[in-house]
Amino acid sequence: MRRYALLLLLAAAPAWACTGLKVTEAWVREAPPGAPMLAGYAKLANPTKKPLTVCHVDSPDFGEVAMHQTMVMDGMSHMHGVEELEIPAKKSKRFAPGGLHLMLMQPKKPLKAGDKVTINFHCGPEAPVSVVFPVKSGA
Amino acid sequence: MASKYLAPALAASAALLGLAAASFWYGAAETPGVQLATGTLLPQPRQVSDFSLTGDDGQPYTRQQLAGGWTVLFPGFVHCPDVCPTTLAMLKQLEAKLAAQGAPLRVVFLSVDPARDTPEQMRGYVQYFNPAFRAVTAPEPQLGAFTRELGIAYAKVPGESADSYSMDHTAALVLLNPQAQVAGYFSPPFNVDALAADLAKVIKS
């Protein structure tokens, strides 16, 4: 009985690692000169049978990374932070220009098209999923 | 801080909505020659009061600089990594498509963040997309006065630190005619081919 209880508990527990998270179509938009921050885009797919929640994003190449959402409300372009991103089982979420994006702040060195950066997606305290994002010209 | 900008922002939004509604009712009847698929032409181009902005060369930017050609003005700010570069990249394609059709279009980026955006920063930012693109801004209260007449709203959204704030801003593009009068508006989402078709009609009419 106790054993079943433990199993149930495990089944109900949130995923502590982004195990199974598949990140494709990743790229970072080369920043125009003068722009102190960059935007990153990708498709995050969850092929597993459990929802995955990305709760933190960081990078050795940037001082700070945040998930942001651009939206147009009442004719105004507005941007806000996204604390957690849940990807339901067998579904995907897309970071794309003019919508959900990775806000990449304080680059450690100037980045040009052709460079590569690493971005870590965390779903909890366990090891993140690390993804290499190529920098591309968006112009 | 936010409330300082909110009132003019709301007033400008209301003005823009009113204009859009007015042109919806009267536009079709009074501009029989040009029907737009992606935007709204004002029934009568609207005069803008005299203004003095600062150009990306640090020099005054007045009606004299704005007049003389069809211009699309895009409000934004340099600390904007997503929607501003995306729109400027779209405007780069748009300008090229129109130039190829013999319908020259000028692009002006209006920074609504004069506290952070210097002429030098703005110049680098827009010329990355096209060396012909211009950027302008102005300190308050000149910026507020100019944007209100154009139907552009903006508001400061505080961030975690004093200089990490973001700016909400009108998402529309403002079309100005060669007399530097407001001729119309284009709202997102932007489709470069549809915009090019619309603007070619307007510029050649």
Tab-separated table of C-alpha atoms in Angstrom:
chain	number	residue	atom	x	y	z
A	1	MET	CA	0.000	0.000	0.000
A	2	ARG	CA	2.765	2.344	1.006
A	3	ARG	CA	4.562	1.478	-2.186
A	4	TYR	CA	1.555	2.432	-4.285
A	5	ALA	CA	1.238	5.694	-2.402
A	6	LEU	CA	4.828	6.512	-3.250
A	7	LEU	CA	4.261	5.672	-6.894
A	8	LEU	CA	1.203	7.868	-6.978
A	9	LEU	CA	3.168	10.674	-5.430
A	10	LEU	CA	5.881	10.312	-8.045
A	11	ALA	CA	3.381	10.273	-10.849
A	12	ALA	CA	1.760	13.456	-9.595
A	13	ALA	CA	5.010	15.278	-8.911
A	14	PRO	CA	6.070	17.964	-11.353
A	15	ALA	CA	8.937	17.167	-13.697
A	16	TRP	CA	12.178	18.367	-12.120
A	17	ALA	CA	14.159	18.134	-15.322
A	18	CYS	CA	13.318	19.079	-18.907
A	19	THR	CA	13.775	15.411	-19.877
A	20	GLY	CA	12.411	14.877	-23.338
A	21	LEU	CA	12.204	18.583	-24.231
A	22	LYS	CA	13.068	18.998	-27.927
A	23	VAL	CA	14.286	22.396	-29.074
A	24	THR	CA	14.468	22.990	-32.831
A	25	GLU	CA	14.572	25.913	-35.278
A	26	ALA	CA	16.667	27.819	-32.743
A	27	TRP	CA	18.221	31.141	-33.717
A	28	VAL	CA	19.203	34.468	-32.227
A	29	ARG	CA	18.530	37.663	-34.136
A	30	GLU	CA	21.732	39.639	-34.662
A	31	ALA	CA	21.226	42.946	-32.856
A	32	PRO	CA	21.460	46.182	-34.811
A	33	PRO	CA	24.309	48.387	-33.527
A	34	GLY	CA	23.241	50.344	-30.446
A	35	ALA	CA	20.766	47.712	-29.290
A	36	PRO	CA	21.949	46.385	-25.938
A	37	MET	CA	19.830	43.222	-26.034
A	38	LEU	CA	18.989	40.446	-28.456
A	39	ALA	CA	16.034	38.157	-29.035
A	40	GLY	CA	16.133	34.380	-29.378
A	41	TYR	CA	13.578	32.196	-31.122
A	42	ALA	CA	12.936	28.433	-31.243
A	43	LYS	CA	10.309	25.723	-31.244
A	44	LEU	CA	9.987	23.843	-27.939
A	45	ALA	CA	8.311	20.477	-28.331
A	46	ASN	CA	7.241	18.113	-25.564
A	47	PRO	CA	6.918	14.607	-27.044
A	48	THR	CA	6.450	13.045	-23.577
A	49	LYS	CA	3.199	12.025	-21.935
A	50	LYS	CA	3.577	14.590	-19.115
A	51	PRO	CA	3.491	18.350	-19.246
A	52	LEU	CA	6.842	20.119	-18.986
A	53	THR	CA	7.226	23.511	-17.359
A	54	VAL	CA	10.189	25.688	-18.250
A	55	CYS	CA	10.717	27.776	-15.121
A	56	HIS	CA	14.084	29.382	-15.799
A	57	VAL	CA	16.352	30.124	-18.756
A	58	ASP	CA	19.995	31.144	-18.532
A	59	SER	CA	23.116	31.236	-20.643
A	60	PRO	CA	26.881	31.353	-20.167
A	61	ASP	CA	26.935	33.930	-22.996
A	62	PHE	CA	24.553	36.466	-21.396
A	63	GLY	CA	24.310	38.145	-18.005
A	64	GLU	CA	20.572	37.603	-17.947
A	65	VAL	CA	17.946	35.730	-19.967
A	66	ALA	CA	14.170	36.046	-19.621
A	67	MET	CA	11.119	34.723	-21.403
A	68	HIS	CA	9.065	37.571	-22.819
A	69	GLN	CA	5.816	37.929	-24.693
A	70	THR	CA	5.102	40.737	-27.175
A	71	MET	CA	1.438	41.405	-27.839
A	72	VAL	CA	-0.710	44.085	-29.411
A	73	MET	CA	-3.487	45.250	-27.088
A	74	ASP	CA	-5.822	48.101	-28.050
A	75	GLY	CA	-3.430	49.091	-30.807
A	76	MET	CA	-0.472	49.266	-28.410
A	77	SER	CA	2.569	47.046	-28.710
A	78	HIS	CA	3.253	45.692	-25.233
A	79	MET	CA	5.880	43.376	-23.767
A	80	HIS	CA	5.761	41.450	-20.509
A	81	GLY	CA	7.768	38.778	-18.740
A	82	VAL	CA	6.669	35.129	-18.684
A	83	GLU	CA	7.669	33.455	-15.416
A	84	GLU	CA	6.839	29.877	-16.376
A	85	LEU	CA	6.050	28.262	-19.676
A	86	GLU	CA	4.048	25.066	-19.590
A	87	ILE	CA	4.224	22.819	-22.602
A	88	PRO	CA	1.396	20.264	-22.417
A	89	ALA	CA	2.084	16.629	-23.237
A	90	LYS	CA	2.564	16.016	-26.980
A	91	LYS	CA	2.345	19.756	-27.697
A	92	SER	CA	4.805	22.483	-28.603
A	93	LYS	CA	5.255	26.187	-28.016
A	94	ARG	CA	6.912	28.506	-30.479
A	95	PHE	CA	9.154	31.459	-29.709
A	96	ALA	CA	8.737	33.641	-32.822
A	97	PRO	CA	9.226	37.284	-33.891
A	98	GLY	CA	6.450	39.524	-32.604
A	99	GLY	CA	5.316	37.017	-29.955
A	100	LEU	CA	6.941	34.818	-27.352
A	101	HIS	CA	10.709	35.404	-27.368
A	102	LEU	CA	13.833	34.928	-25.302
A	103	MET	CA	15.133	38.273	-24.134
A	104	LEU	CA	18.927	38.031	-24.082
A	105	MET	CA	20.506	40.748	-21.963
A	106	GLN	CA	24.102	41.767	-21.229
A	107	PRO	CA	25.933	39.733	-23.895
A	108	LYS	CA	29.386	38.757	-22.628
A	109	LYS	CA	30.914	39.755	-25.985
A	110	PRO	CA	29.651	41.465	-29.152
A	111	LEU	CA	27.717	38.918	-31.242
A	112	LYS	CA	27.614	38.806	-35.027
A	113	ALA	CA	25.810	36.614	-37.516
A	114	GLY	CA	27.676	33.292	-37.655
A	115	ASP	CA	28.439	33.234	-33.906
A	116	LYS	CA	26.901	30.580	-31.672
A	117	VAL	CA	25.528	30.899	-28.142
A	118	THR	CA	24.344	28.312	-25.629
A	119	ILE	CA	20.995	28.649	-23.898
A	120	ASN	CA	19.922	26.443	-20.967
A	121	PHE	CA	16.285	25.584	-20.329
A	122	HIS	CA	15.530	24.618	-16.731
A	123	CYS	CA	12.409	22.779	-15.574
A	124	GLY	CA	13.565	22.463	-11.951
A	125	PRO	CA	16.734	21.966	-9.943
A	126	GLU	CA	18.073	19.161	-12.124
A	127	ALA	CA	20.341	19.517	-15.132
A	128	PRO	CA	18.940	21.810	-17.818
A	129	VAL	CA	18.556	21.083	-21.513
A	130	SER	CA	21.335	23.022	-23.246
A	131	VAL	CA	20.792	24.204	-26.796
A	132	VAL	CA	23.198	25.897	-29.224
A	133	PHE	CA	21.575	28.866	-30.956
A	134	PRO	CA	23.231	30.257	-34.110
A	135	VAL	CA	23.218	34.060	-34.450
A	136	LYS	CA	21.619	35.095	-37.751
A	137	SER	CA	20.922	38.354	-39.482
A	138	GLY	CA	17.226	39.098	-39.306
A	139	ALA	CA	17.418	42.073	-41.673
B	1	MET	CA	6.043	57.672	-13.447
B	2	ALA	CA	3.613	55.568	-15.457
B	3	SER	CA	0.675	57.854	-14.711
B	4	LYS	CA	2.610	60.771	-16.187
B	5	TYR	CA	2.466	59.042	-19.560
B	6	LEU	CA	-0.810	57.222	-19.172
B	7	ALA	CA	-3.155	60.177	-19.599
B	8	PRO	CA	-1.623	61.396	-22.884
B	9	ALA	CA	-1.339	57.784	-23.984
B	10	LEU	CA	-5.040	57.159	-23.395
B	11	ALA	CA	-5.982	60.461	-25.011
B	12	ALA	CA	-3.923	59.622	-28.079
B	13	SER	CA	-5.395	56.108	-28.243
B	14	ALA	CA	-8.872	57.557	-28.071
B	15	ALA	CA	-7.976	60.055	-30.806
B	16	LEU	CA	-6.644	57.278	-33.000
B	17	LEU	CA	-9.699	55.104	-32.447
B	18	GLY	CA	-11.903	58.075	-33.275
B	19	LEU	CA	-9.960	58.738	-36.451
B	20	ALA	CA	-10.113	55.124	-37.457
B	21	ALA	CA	-13.856	55.099	-36.868
B	22	ALA	CA	-14.300	58.363	-38.765
B	23	SER	CA	-12.378	57.112	-41.754
B	24	PHE	CA	-14.340	53.872	-41.630
B	25	TRP	CA	-17.570	55.821	-42.011
B	26	TYR	CA	-16.414	58.459	-44.462
B	27	GLY	CA	-13.306	56.995	-46.039
B	28	ALA	CA	-14.921	54.904	-48.698
B	29	ALA	CA	-17.101	57.721	-49.951
B	30	GLU	CA	-14.430	60.398	-50.053
B	31	THR	CA	-11.460	58.511	-51.460
B	32	PRO	CA	-13.050	56.645	-54.337
B	33	GLY	CA	-9.741	56.294	-56.165
B	34	VAL	CA	-7.787	54.344	-53.569
B	35	GLN	CA	-9.109	51.398	-51.556
B	36	LEU	CA	-6.662	49.938	-49.085
B	37	ALA	CA	-6.596	46.291	-48.060
B	38	THR	CA	-4.309	46.713	-45.046
B	39	GLY	CA	-4.783	50.238	-43.734
B	40	THR	CA	-6.982	53.279	-43.401
B	41	LEU	CA	-6.647	56.501	-45.382
B	42	LEU	CA	-7.988	59.621	-43.701
B	43	PRO	CA	-10.804	61.277	-45.668
B	44	GLN	CA	-8.784	64.480	-45.579
B	45	PRO	CA	-5.028	64.509	-44.900
B	46	ARG	CA	-4.460	66.141	-41.532
B	47	GLN	CA	-2.102	69.066	-41.021
B	48	VAL	CA	0.441	68.734	-38.199
B	49	SER	CA	1.464	71.798	-36.152
B	50	ASP	CA	5.040	73.011	-36.446
B	51	PHE	CA	7.442	70.727	-34.614
B	52	SER	CA	11.137	70.469	-33.885
B	53	LEU	CA	12.566	67.007	-33.336
B	54	THR	CA	16.164	65.829	-33.157
B	55	GLY	CA	17.456	63.790	-36.074
B	56	ASP	CA	19.864	60.859	-35.915
B	57	ASP	CA	22.592	63.286	-37.063
B	58	GLY	CA	21.966	65.425	-33.971
B	59	GLN	CA	20.484	68.185	-36.153
B	60	PRO	CA	16.947	69.627	-35.869
B	61	TYR	CA	14.345	67.647	-37.785
B	62	THR	CA	11.353	69.764	-38.790
B	63	ARG	CA	8.563	69.810	-41.348
B	64	GLN	CA	11.179	70.775	-43.934
B	65	GLN	CA	12.957	67.424	-43.532
B	66	LEU	CA	9.749	65.393	-43.272
B	67	ALA	CA	8.080	66.956	-46.334
B	68	GLY	CA	8.987	66.169	-49.923
B	69	GLY	CA	8.074	62.506	-50.204
B	70	TRP	CA	5.767	59.796	-48.917
B	71	THR	CA	6.924	58.639	-45.492
B	72	VAL	CA	6.059	55.775	-43.199
B	73	LEU	CA	6.747	56.664	-39.583
B	74	PHE	CA	7.202	53.832	-37.099
B	75	PRO	CA	7.210	54.455	-33.331
B	76	GLY	CA	9.588	52.303	-31.295
B	77	PHE	CA	12.718	52.350	-29.181
B	78	VAL	CA	16.254	51.020	-29.420
B	79	HIS	CA	16.044	48.789	-26.287
B	80	CYS	CA	13.424	46.691	-28.063
B	81	PRO	CA	14.860	43.366	-29.236
B	82	ASP	CA	11.799	41.758	-30.801
B	83	VAL	CA	9.068	43.779	-32.443
B	84	CYS	CA	11.168	46.819	-33.493
B	85	PRO	CA	13.853	44.894	-35.430
B	86	THR	CA	11.119	42.653	-36.864
B	87	THR	CA	9.182	45.671	-38.136
B	88	LEU	CA	12.300	47.434	-39.445
B	89	ALA	CA	13.315	44.276	-41.324
B	90	MET	CA	9.812	44.202	-42.847
B	91	LEU	CA	10.102	47.912	-43.765
B	92	LYS	CA	13.434	47.208	-45.451
B	93	GLN	CA	11.720	44.669	-47.715
B	94	LEU	CA	8.768	47.001	-48.254
B	95	GLU	CA	10.977	49.916	-49.292
B	96	ALA	CA	12.852	47.696	-51.759
B	97	LYS	CA	9.634	46.347	-53.306
B	98	LEU	CA	8.237	49.856	-53.720
B	99	ALA	CA	11.495	51.257	-55.119
B	100	ALA	CA	11.442	48.500	-57.742
B	101	GLN	CA	7.948	49.655	-58.751
B	102	GLY	CA	8.988	53.307	-59.028
B	103	ALA	CA	7.113	54.253	-55.841
B	104	PRO	CA	9.748	55.633	-53.460
B	105	LEU	CA	8.947	55.408	-49.759
B	106	ARG	CA	10.864	57.011	-46.924
B	107	VAL	CA	11.060	55.310	-43.527
B	108	VAL	CA	11.408	57.255	-40.278
B	109	PHE	CA	11.821	55.513	-36.906
B	110	LEU	CA	10.399	57.682	-34.120
B	111	SER	CA	11.974	56.825	-30.776
B	112	VAL	CA	9.516	57.192	-27.888
B	113	ASP	CA	12.420	56.694	-25.459
B	114	PRO	CA	14.445	59.942	-25.665
B	115	ALA	CA	15.873	59.348	-22.168
B	116	ARG	CA	17.928	56.396	-23.400
B	117	ASP	CA	18.144	56.672	-27.183
B	118	THR	CA	20.911	58.991	-28.361
B	119	PRO	CA	21.095	60.218	-31.991
B	120	GLU	CA	24.184	58.050	-32.510
B	121	GLN	CA	22.480	54.901	-31.173
B	122	MET	CA	19.367	55.535	-33.259
B	123	ARG	CA	21.453	56.095	-36.389
B	124	GLY	CA	23.338	52.812	-35.991
B	125	TYR	CA	20.094	50.995	-35.256
B	126	VAL	CA	18.124	52.084	-38.334
B	127	GLN	CA	21.013	52.242	-40.809
B	128	TYR	CA	21.747	48.594	-40.059
B	129	PHE	CA	18.541	47.897	-41.987
B	130	ASN	CA	18.882	50.533	-44.711
B	131	PRO	CA	21.327	53.470	-44.844
B	132	ALA	CA	18.457	55.649	-46.128
B	133	PHE	CA	16.272	55.047	-43.059
B	134	ARG	CA	16.126	57.957	-40.637
B	135	ALA	CA	15.494	58.087	-36.881
B	136	VAL	CA	14.149	61.005	-34.878
B	137	THR	CA	13.112	61.781	-31.318
B	138	ALA	CA	12.575	64.775	-29.036
B	139	PRO	CA	12.609	65.502	-25.328
B	140	GLU	CA	9.330	66.114	-23.516
B	141	PRO	CA	7.121	68.036	-23.914
B	142	GLN	CA	7.899	68.267	-27.667
B	143	LEU	CA	7.650	64.489	-28.134
B	144	GLY	CA	4.239	64.319	-26.433
B	145	ALA	CA	2.887	67.204	-28.486
B	146	PHE	CA	4.104	65.777	-31.806
B	147	THR	CA	2.952	62.210	-31.131
B	148	ARG	CA	-0.525	63.308	-29.964
B	149	GLU	CA	-1.096	65.038	-33.289
B	150	LEU	CA	0.015	61.913	-35.094
B	151	GLY	CA	-2.255	59.670	-33.004
B	152	ILE	CA	0.730	57.866	-31.466
B	153	ALA	CA	0.587	56.803	-27.822
B	154	TYR	CA	3.349	55.491	-25.587
B	155	ALA	CA	3.819	54.636	-21.928
B	156	LYS	CA	6.772	53.705	-19.796
B	157	VAL	CA	6.556	50.267	-18.149
B	158	PRO	CA	8.895	50.057	-15.141
B	159	GLY	CA	11.361	47.155	-15.044
B	160	GLU	CA	13.378	45.618	-12.245
B	161	SER	CA	15.889	48.456	-12.187
B	162	ALA	CA	15.662	52.161	-13.027
B	163	ASP	CA	17.098	51.731	-16.523
B	164	SER	CA	15.604	48.342	-17.420
B	165	TYR	CA	12.152	49.725	-18.198
B	166	SER	CA	10.250	48.937	-21.387
B	167	MET	CA	8.045	51.162	-23.517
B	168	ASP	CA	4.557	50.316	-24.699
B	169	HIS	CA	3.868	52.124	-27.953
B	170	THR	CA	1.321	52.376	-30.739
B	171	ALA	CA	1.856	49.400	-33.006
B	172	ALA	CA	0.565	51.129	-36.142
B	173	LEU	CA	2.604	52.734	-38.917
B	174	VAL	CA	1.703	56.355	-39.709
B	175	LEU	CA	1.622	57.350	-43.385
B	176	LEU	CA	2.574	60.973	-44.149
B	177	ASN	CA	2.142	62.573	-47.552
B	178	PRO	CA	4.737	64.762	-49.304
B	179	GLN	CA	3.220	67.841	-47.584
B	180	ALA	CA	4.066	66.206	-44.199
B	181	GLN	CA	0.359	65.736	-43.425
B	182	VAL	CA	-1.012	62.582	-41.791
B	183	ALA	CA	-2.526	60.584	-44.648
B	184	GLY	CA	-3.394	57.298	-42.954
B	185	TYR	CA	-2.511	54.378	-40.726
B	186	PHE	CA	-1.478	50.740	-41.169
B	187	SER	CA	-2.031	48.293	-38.327
B	188	PRO	CA	-0.284	44.984	-37.563
B	189	PRO	CA	0.053	42.164	-38.333
B	190	PHE	CA	1.997	43.493	-41.309
B	191	ASN	CA	2.112	41.619	-44.587
B	192	VAL	CA	4.822	43.056	-46.768
B	193	ASP	CA	3.181	42.166	-50.114
B	194	ALA	CA	-0.215	43.569	-49.136
B	195	LEU	CA	1.391	46.728	-47.762
B	196	ALA	CA	3.448	47.165	-50.923
B	197	ALA	CA	0.341	46.812	-53.091
B	198	ASP	CA	-1.526	49.388	-50.981
B	199	LEU	CA	1.323	51.878	-50.805
B	200	ALA	CA	2.116	51.616	-54.524
B	201	LYS	CA	-1.491	52.640	-55.217
B	202	VAL	CA	-1.315	55.574	-52.811
B	203	ILE	CA	2.108	56.830	-53.893
B	204	LYS	CA	1.311	56.600	-57.606
B	205	SER	CA	-2.206	58.080	-57.341
